[in-house]
Coordinates of C-alpha atoms and ligand atoms in Angstrom, one line a residue:
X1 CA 102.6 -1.2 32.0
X2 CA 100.5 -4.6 31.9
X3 CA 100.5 -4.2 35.3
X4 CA 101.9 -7.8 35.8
X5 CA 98.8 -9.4 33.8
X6 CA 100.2 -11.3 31.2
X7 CA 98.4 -9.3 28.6
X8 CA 96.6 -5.7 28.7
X9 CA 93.2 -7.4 27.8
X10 CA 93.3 -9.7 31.0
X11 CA 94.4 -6.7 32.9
X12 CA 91.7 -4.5 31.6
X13 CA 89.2 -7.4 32.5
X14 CA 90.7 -7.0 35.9
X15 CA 90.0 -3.2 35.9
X16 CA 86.5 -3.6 35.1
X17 CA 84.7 -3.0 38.9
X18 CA 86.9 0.4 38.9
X19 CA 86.1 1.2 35.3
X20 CA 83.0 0.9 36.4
X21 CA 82.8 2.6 39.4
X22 CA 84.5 5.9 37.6
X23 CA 82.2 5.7 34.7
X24 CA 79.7 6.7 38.0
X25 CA 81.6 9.1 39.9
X26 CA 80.0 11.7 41.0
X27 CA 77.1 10.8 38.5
X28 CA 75.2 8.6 40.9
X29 CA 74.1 8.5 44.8
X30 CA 72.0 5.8 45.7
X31 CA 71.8 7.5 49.3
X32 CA 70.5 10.7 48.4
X33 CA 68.8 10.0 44.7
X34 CA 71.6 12.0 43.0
X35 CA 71.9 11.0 39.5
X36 CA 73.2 14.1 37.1
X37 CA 75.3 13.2 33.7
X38 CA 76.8 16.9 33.5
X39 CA 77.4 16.8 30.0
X40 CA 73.6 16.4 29.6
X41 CA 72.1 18.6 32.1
X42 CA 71.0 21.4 29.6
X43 CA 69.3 18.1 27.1
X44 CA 68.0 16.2 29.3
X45 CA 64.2 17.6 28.7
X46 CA 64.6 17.0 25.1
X47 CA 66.0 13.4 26.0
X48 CA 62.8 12.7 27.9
X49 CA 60.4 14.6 25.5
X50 CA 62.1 12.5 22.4
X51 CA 59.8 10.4 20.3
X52 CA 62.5 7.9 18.9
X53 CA 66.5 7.6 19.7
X54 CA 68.8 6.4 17.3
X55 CA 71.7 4.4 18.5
X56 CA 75.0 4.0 16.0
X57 CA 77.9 2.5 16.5
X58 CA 79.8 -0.7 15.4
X59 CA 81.4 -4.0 16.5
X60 CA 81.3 -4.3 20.6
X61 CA 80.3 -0.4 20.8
X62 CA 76.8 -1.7 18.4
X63 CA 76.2 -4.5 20.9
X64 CA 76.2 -1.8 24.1
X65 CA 73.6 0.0 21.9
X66 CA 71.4 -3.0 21.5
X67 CA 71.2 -3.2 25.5
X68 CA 70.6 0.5 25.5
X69 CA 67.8 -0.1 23.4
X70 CA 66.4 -2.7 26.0
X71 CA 66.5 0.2 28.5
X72 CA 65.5 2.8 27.2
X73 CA 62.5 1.0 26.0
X74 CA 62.1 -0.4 29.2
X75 CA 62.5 2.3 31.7
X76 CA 61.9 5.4 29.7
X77 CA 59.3 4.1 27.3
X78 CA 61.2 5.7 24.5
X79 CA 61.0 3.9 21.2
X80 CA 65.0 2.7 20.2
X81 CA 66.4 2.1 16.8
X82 CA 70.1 0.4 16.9
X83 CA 71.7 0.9 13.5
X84 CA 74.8 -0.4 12.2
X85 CA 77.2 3.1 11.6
X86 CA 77.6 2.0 8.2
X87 CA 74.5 0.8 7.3
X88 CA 73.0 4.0 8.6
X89 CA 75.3 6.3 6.6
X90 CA 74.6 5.0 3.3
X91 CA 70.7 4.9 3.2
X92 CA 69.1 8.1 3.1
X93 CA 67.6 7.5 6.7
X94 CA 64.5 9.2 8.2
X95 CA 65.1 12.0 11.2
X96 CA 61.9 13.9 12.4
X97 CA 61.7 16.5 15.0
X98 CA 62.4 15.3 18.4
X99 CA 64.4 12.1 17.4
X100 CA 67.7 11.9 18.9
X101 CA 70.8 10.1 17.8
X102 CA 73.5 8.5 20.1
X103 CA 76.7 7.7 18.6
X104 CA 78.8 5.1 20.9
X105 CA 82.1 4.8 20.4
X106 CA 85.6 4.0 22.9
X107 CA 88.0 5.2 20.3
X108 CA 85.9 8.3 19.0
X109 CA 88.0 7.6 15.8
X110 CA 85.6 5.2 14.1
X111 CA 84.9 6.3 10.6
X112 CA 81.4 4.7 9.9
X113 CA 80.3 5.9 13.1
X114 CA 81.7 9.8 12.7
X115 CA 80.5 10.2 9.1
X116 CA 76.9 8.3 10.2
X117 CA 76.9 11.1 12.9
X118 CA 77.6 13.9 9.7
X119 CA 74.9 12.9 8.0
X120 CA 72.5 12.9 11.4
X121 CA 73.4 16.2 11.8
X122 CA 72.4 17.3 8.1
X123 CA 69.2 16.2 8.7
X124 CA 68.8 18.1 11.4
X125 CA 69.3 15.7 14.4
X126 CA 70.2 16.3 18.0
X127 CA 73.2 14.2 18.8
X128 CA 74.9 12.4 21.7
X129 CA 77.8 11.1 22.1
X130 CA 79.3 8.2 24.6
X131 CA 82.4 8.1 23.9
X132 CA 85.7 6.7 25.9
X133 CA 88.7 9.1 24.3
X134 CA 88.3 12.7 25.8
X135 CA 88.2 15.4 22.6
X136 CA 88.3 12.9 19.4
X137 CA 86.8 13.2 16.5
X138 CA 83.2 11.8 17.5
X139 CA 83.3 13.6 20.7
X140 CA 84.2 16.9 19.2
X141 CA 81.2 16.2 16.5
X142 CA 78.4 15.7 19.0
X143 CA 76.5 18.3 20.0
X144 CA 76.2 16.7 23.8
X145 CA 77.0 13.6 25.8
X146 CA 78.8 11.8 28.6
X147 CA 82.3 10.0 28.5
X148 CA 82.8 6.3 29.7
X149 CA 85.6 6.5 32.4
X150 CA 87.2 3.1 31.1
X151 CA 91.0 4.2 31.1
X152 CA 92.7 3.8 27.8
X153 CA 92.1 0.6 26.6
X154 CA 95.1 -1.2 24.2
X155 CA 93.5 -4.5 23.5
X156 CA 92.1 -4.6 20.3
X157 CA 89.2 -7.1 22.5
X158 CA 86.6 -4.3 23.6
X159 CA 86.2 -5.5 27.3
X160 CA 86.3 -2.7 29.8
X161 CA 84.9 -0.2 27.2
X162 CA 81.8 -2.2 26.6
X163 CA 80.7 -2.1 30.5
X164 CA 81.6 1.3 30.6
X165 CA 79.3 1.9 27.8
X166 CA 76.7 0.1 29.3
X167 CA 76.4 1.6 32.7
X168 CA 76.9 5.1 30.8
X169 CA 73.6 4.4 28.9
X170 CA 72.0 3.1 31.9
X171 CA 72.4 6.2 33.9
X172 CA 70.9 8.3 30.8
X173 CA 67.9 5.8 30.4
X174 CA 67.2 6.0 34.3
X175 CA 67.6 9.6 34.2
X176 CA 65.7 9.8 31.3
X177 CA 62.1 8.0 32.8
X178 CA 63.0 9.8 36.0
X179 CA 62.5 13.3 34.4
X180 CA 59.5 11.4 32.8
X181 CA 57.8 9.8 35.5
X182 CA 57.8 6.5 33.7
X183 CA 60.1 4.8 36.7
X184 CA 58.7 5.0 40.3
X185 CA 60.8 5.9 43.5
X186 CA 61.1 2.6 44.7
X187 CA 62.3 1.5 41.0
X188 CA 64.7 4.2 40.9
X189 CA 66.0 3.9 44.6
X190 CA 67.1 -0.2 43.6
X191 CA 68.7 1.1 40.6
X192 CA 70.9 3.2 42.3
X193 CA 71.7 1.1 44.7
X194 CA 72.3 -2.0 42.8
X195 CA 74.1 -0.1 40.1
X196 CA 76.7 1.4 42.9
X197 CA 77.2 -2.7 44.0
X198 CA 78.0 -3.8 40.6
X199 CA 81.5 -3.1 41.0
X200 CA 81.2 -6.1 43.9
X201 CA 79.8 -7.8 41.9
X202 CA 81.7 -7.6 39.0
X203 CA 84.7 -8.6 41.4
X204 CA 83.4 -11.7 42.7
X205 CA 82.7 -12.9 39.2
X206 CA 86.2 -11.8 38.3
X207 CA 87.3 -14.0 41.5
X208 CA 85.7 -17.1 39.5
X209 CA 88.7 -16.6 36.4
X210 CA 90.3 -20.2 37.6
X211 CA 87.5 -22.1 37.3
X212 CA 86.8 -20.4 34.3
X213 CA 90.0 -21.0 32.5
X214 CA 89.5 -24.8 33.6
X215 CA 86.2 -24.7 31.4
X216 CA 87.9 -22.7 28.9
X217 CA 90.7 -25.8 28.2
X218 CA 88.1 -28.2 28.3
X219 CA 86.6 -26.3 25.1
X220 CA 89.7 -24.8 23.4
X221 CA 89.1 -28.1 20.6
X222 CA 86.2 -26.3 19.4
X223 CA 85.9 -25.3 15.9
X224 CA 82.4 -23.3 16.4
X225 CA 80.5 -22.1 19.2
X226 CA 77.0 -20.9 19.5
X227 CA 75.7 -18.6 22.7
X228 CA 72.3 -17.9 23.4
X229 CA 70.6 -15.3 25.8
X230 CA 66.9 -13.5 25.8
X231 CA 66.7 -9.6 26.6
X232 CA 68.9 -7.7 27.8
X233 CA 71.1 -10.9 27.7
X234 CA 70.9 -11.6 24.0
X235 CA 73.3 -8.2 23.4
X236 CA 75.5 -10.5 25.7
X237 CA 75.4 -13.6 23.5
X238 CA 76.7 -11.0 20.5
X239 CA 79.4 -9.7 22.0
X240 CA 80.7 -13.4 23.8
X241 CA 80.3 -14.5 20.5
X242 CA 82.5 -11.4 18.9
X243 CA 85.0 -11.7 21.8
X244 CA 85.6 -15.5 20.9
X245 CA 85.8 -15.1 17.3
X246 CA 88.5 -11.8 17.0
X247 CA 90.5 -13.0 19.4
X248 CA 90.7 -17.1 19.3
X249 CA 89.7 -17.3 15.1
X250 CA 86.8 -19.9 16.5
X251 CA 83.7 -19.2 14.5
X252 CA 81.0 -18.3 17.2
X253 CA 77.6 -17.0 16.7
X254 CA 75.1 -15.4 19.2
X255 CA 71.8 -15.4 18.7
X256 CA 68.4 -15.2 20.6
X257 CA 67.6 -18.3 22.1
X258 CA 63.9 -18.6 20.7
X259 CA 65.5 -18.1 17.7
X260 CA 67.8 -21.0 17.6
X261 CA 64.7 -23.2 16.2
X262 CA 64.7 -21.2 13.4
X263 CA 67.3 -23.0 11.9
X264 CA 70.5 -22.4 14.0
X265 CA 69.2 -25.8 15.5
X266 CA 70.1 -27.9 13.0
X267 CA 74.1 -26.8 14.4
X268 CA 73.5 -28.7 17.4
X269 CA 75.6 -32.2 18.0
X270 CA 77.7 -33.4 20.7
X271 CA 80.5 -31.9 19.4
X272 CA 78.9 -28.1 19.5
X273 CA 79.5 -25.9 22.3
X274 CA 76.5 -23.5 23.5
X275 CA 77.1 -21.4 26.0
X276 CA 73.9 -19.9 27.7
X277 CA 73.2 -16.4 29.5
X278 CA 70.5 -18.2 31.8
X279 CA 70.2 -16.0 34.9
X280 CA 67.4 -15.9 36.7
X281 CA 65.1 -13.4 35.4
X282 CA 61.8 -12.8 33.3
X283 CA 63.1 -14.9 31.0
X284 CA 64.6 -17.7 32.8
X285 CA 61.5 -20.6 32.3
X286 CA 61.9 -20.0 28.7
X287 CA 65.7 -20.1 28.4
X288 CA 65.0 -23.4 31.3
X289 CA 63.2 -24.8 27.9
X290 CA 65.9 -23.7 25.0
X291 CA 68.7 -25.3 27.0
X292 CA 66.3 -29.0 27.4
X293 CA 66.0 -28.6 23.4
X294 CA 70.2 -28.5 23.1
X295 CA 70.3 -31.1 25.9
X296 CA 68.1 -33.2 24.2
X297 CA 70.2 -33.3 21.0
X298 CA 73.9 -33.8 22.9
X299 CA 75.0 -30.2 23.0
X300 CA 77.6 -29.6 25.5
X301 CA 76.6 -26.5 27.7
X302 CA 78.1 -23.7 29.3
X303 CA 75.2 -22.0 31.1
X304 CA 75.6 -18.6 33.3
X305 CA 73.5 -18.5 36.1
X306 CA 72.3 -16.6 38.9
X307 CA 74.1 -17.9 42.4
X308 CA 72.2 -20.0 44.0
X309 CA 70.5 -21.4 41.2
X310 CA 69.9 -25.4 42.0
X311 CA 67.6 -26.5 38.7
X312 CA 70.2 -25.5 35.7
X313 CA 73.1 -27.2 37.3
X314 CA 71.2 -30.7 37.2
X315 CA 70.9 -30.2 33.2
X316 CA 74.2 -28.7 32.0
X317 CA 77.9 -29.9 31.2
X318 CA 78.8 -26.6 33.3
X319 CA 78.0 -23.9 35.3
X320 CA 79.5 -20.8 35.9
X321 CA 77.4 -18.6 38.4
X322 CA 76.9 -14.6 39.2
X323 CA 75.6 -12.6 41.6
X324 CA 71.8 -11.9 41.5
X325 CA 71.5 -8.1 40.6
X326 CA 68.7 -5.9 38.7
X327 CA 67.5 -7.3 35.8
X328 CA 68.2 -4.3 34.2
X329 CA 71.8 -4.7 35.1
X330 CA 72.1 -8.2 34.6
X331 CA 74.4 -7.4 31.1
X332 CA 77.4 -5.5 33.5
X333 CA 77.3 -9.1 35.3
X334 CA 77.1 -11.8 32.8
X335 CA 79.3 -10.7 30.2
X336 CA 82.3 -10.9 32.5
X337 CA 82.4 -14.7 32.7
X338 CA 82.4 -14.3 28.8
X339 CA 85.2 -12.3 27.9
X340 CA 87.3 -14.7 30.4
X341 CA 86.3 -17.8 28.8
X342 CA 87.6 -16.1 25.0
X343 CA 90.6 -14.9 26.7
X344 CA 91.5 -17.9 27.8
X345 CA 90.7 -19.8 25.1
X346 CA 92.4 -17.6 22.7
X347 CA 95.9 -17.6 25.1
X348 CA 95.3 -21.6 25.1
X349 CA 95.3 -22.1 21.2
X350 CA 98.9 -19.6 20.9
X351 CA 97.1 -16.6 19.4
X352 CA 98.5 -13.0 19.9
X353 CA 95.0 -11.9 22.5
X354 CA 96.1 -7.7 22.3
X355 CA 96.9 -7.7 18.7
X356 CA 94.6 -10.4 16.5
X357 CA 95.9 -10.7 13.3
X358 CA 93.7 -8.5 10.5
X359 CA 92.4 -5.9 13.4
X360 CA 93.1 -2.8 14.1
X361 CA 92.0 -1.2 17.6
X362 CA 90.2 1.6 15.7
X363 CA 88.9 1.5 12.2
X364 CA 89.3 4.8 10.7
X365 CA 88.7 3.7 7.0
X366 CA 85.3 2.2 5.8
Ligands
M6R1 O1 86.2 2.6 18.9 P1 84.8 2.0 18.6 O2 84.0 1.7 19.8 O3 84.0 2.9 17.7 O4 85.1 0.7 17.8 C1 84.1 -0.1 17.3 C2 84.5 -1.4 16.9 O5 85.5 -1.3 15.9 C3 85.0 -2.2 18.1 O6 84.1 -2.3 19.1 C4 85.5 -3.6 17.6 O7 84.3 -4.4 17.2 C5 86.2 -4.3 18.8 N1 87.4 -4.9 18.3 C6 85.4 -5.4 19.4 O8 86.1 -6.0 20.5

């Protein structure tokens, strides 16, 4: 049933350009400008005409709101809260007319996120879900939404769940500042295009796993780890960081790069991993600068970069590179290389990758 991977999280990192791809299906066509989520066909005015969205969720399923955010903000111009499920459900929140709550979730079982989504509804909240397990709990307690078409996923690692997630939110957010007007036709055209050649590129990054389980033994000493990324790529530093930790017990931390002066700084020695999401985008001057600063003071780093890239590879310990896409797509790309390097990490120090000791797949107690 692993499919000859050794372990069902590596084969569900394999499955990722086809998890992918289904989570599209049907949904998108970059030829024609088709892009319909049928389980929000009837709300998709009120998703445009909303004055605030309200994403909940927790662990991996929190980080794929925090990139939502990024693009709804971005493309829809649609002001984004991201709310821990259980912080949410135990403050006495404020819902006004026209706000909309989405509930992410792979399992649907999640017990933070199903009684935050109770309480939304008492106050009078219109609610969708993404959710990965047809007719559970969370999907049956929304009022709307649209499935990830990940596959059942059995490690307790979140990997092909969270790009499912992802490209699920992108669709609504494009189709969103399309019913708008807030995205122009030749913004929208790329989109659909490069969203239907991310499952390429998703594959040729998956093509780099020896070379990344080369750099993963070089690191599997490490006691801490720190990642860094800007935008849309920061979501990607928390959820490398997450991966690492559950699954190899190395204490990691993501954080946004700017912020690492702030005090995370102090960390850095030549005994400190950093791994940066540095692909070449708006951001990429800055996070050029953040990686001199870690340079400067002996940090070993792991940068991800854009292909082609010829300045960052003169100033890092090592590189691992992935195709140039969208900007706004960038997350589907660059968290690849990440999940590999905790996987094999993880299988290099002995620990049990599916089953991590003191996690459950789905947390159905607070
Ligand atoms: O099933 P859910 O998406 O609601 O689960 C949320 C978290 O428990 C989950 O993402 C957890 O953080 C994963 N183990 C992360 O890999």
């Amino acid at each position: 049933e692993k499919g000859g991977y050794e372990h069902f999280m590596l084969k569900e990192i394999f499955e990722q350009p086809r998890s992918i791809a289904d989570s599209m299906r049907g949904r998108v066509r970059a030829d024609d400008g088709h892009l319909q989520l049928g389980g929000l066909r009837s709300y998709l005015d009120r998703l445009a005409a909303s004055k605030r969205i309200v994403i909940v969720g927790c662990g991996t399923s929190w980080h794929a709101g925090l990139v939502g955010e990024y693009l709804f903000e971005e493309l829809a111009r649609i002001n984004v809260e991201v709310e821990y499920a259980s912080e949410f459900r135990y403050r006495n929140p404020i819902i006004k007319e026209n706000d909309i709550v989405i509930a992410i979730s792979q399992s649907g079982e999640t017990a933070d996120t199903l009684a935050a989504i109770e309480l939304a509804k008492s106050k009078g909240a219109l609610i969708f879900g993404v959710c990965n397990v047809v007719g559970s709990s969370i999907a049956r307690a929304t009022d709307a939404g649209a499935y990830t078409h990940a596959g059942p996923e059995i490690g307790v690692a979140s990997t092909k769940a969270f790009t499912a997630q992802v490209t699920v939110l992108t669709l609504m957010a494009i189709a969103a500042a399309k019913s708008k007007g807030t995205i122009s036709e030749e913004d929208y055209r790329q989109l659909l295009i490069e969203l239907e050649n991310i499952p390429s590129k998703v594959q040729q990054v998956l093509e780099k796993a020896e070379k990344i389980k080369e750099i993963a033994y070089i690191f599997t000493y490490a006691r801490n780890f720190i990642y860094l990324g800007r935008g849309l790529n920061f979501p990607v530093a928390l959820e490398g960081a997450l991966k690492l930790k559950e699954i190899s017990y190395i204490h990691a931390e993501g954080y946004p790069a700017a912020e690492m002066k702030h005090g995370p700084i102090a960390l850095i020695d030549e005994d400190m991993p950093v791994v940066f999401l540095a692909t070449k985008d708006s951001s990429y001057d800055k996070i050029v600068s953040n990686i001199q600063e870690v340079k400067a003071r002996k940090g070993r780093v792991i940068a991800i970069i854009t292909e082609g890239d010829t300045l960052i590879p003169t100033m890092v310990d090592f590189v691992i590179e992935v195709p140039k896409t969208h900007e706004m797509l960038v997350p589907l790309v660059s968290v690849i290389p990440l999940q590999l390097l905790s996987y094999y990490v993880a299988v290099m120090r002995g620990r049990n990758v599916d089953q991590p000791r003191n996690l459950a797949k789905s947390v159905t107690v607070e």
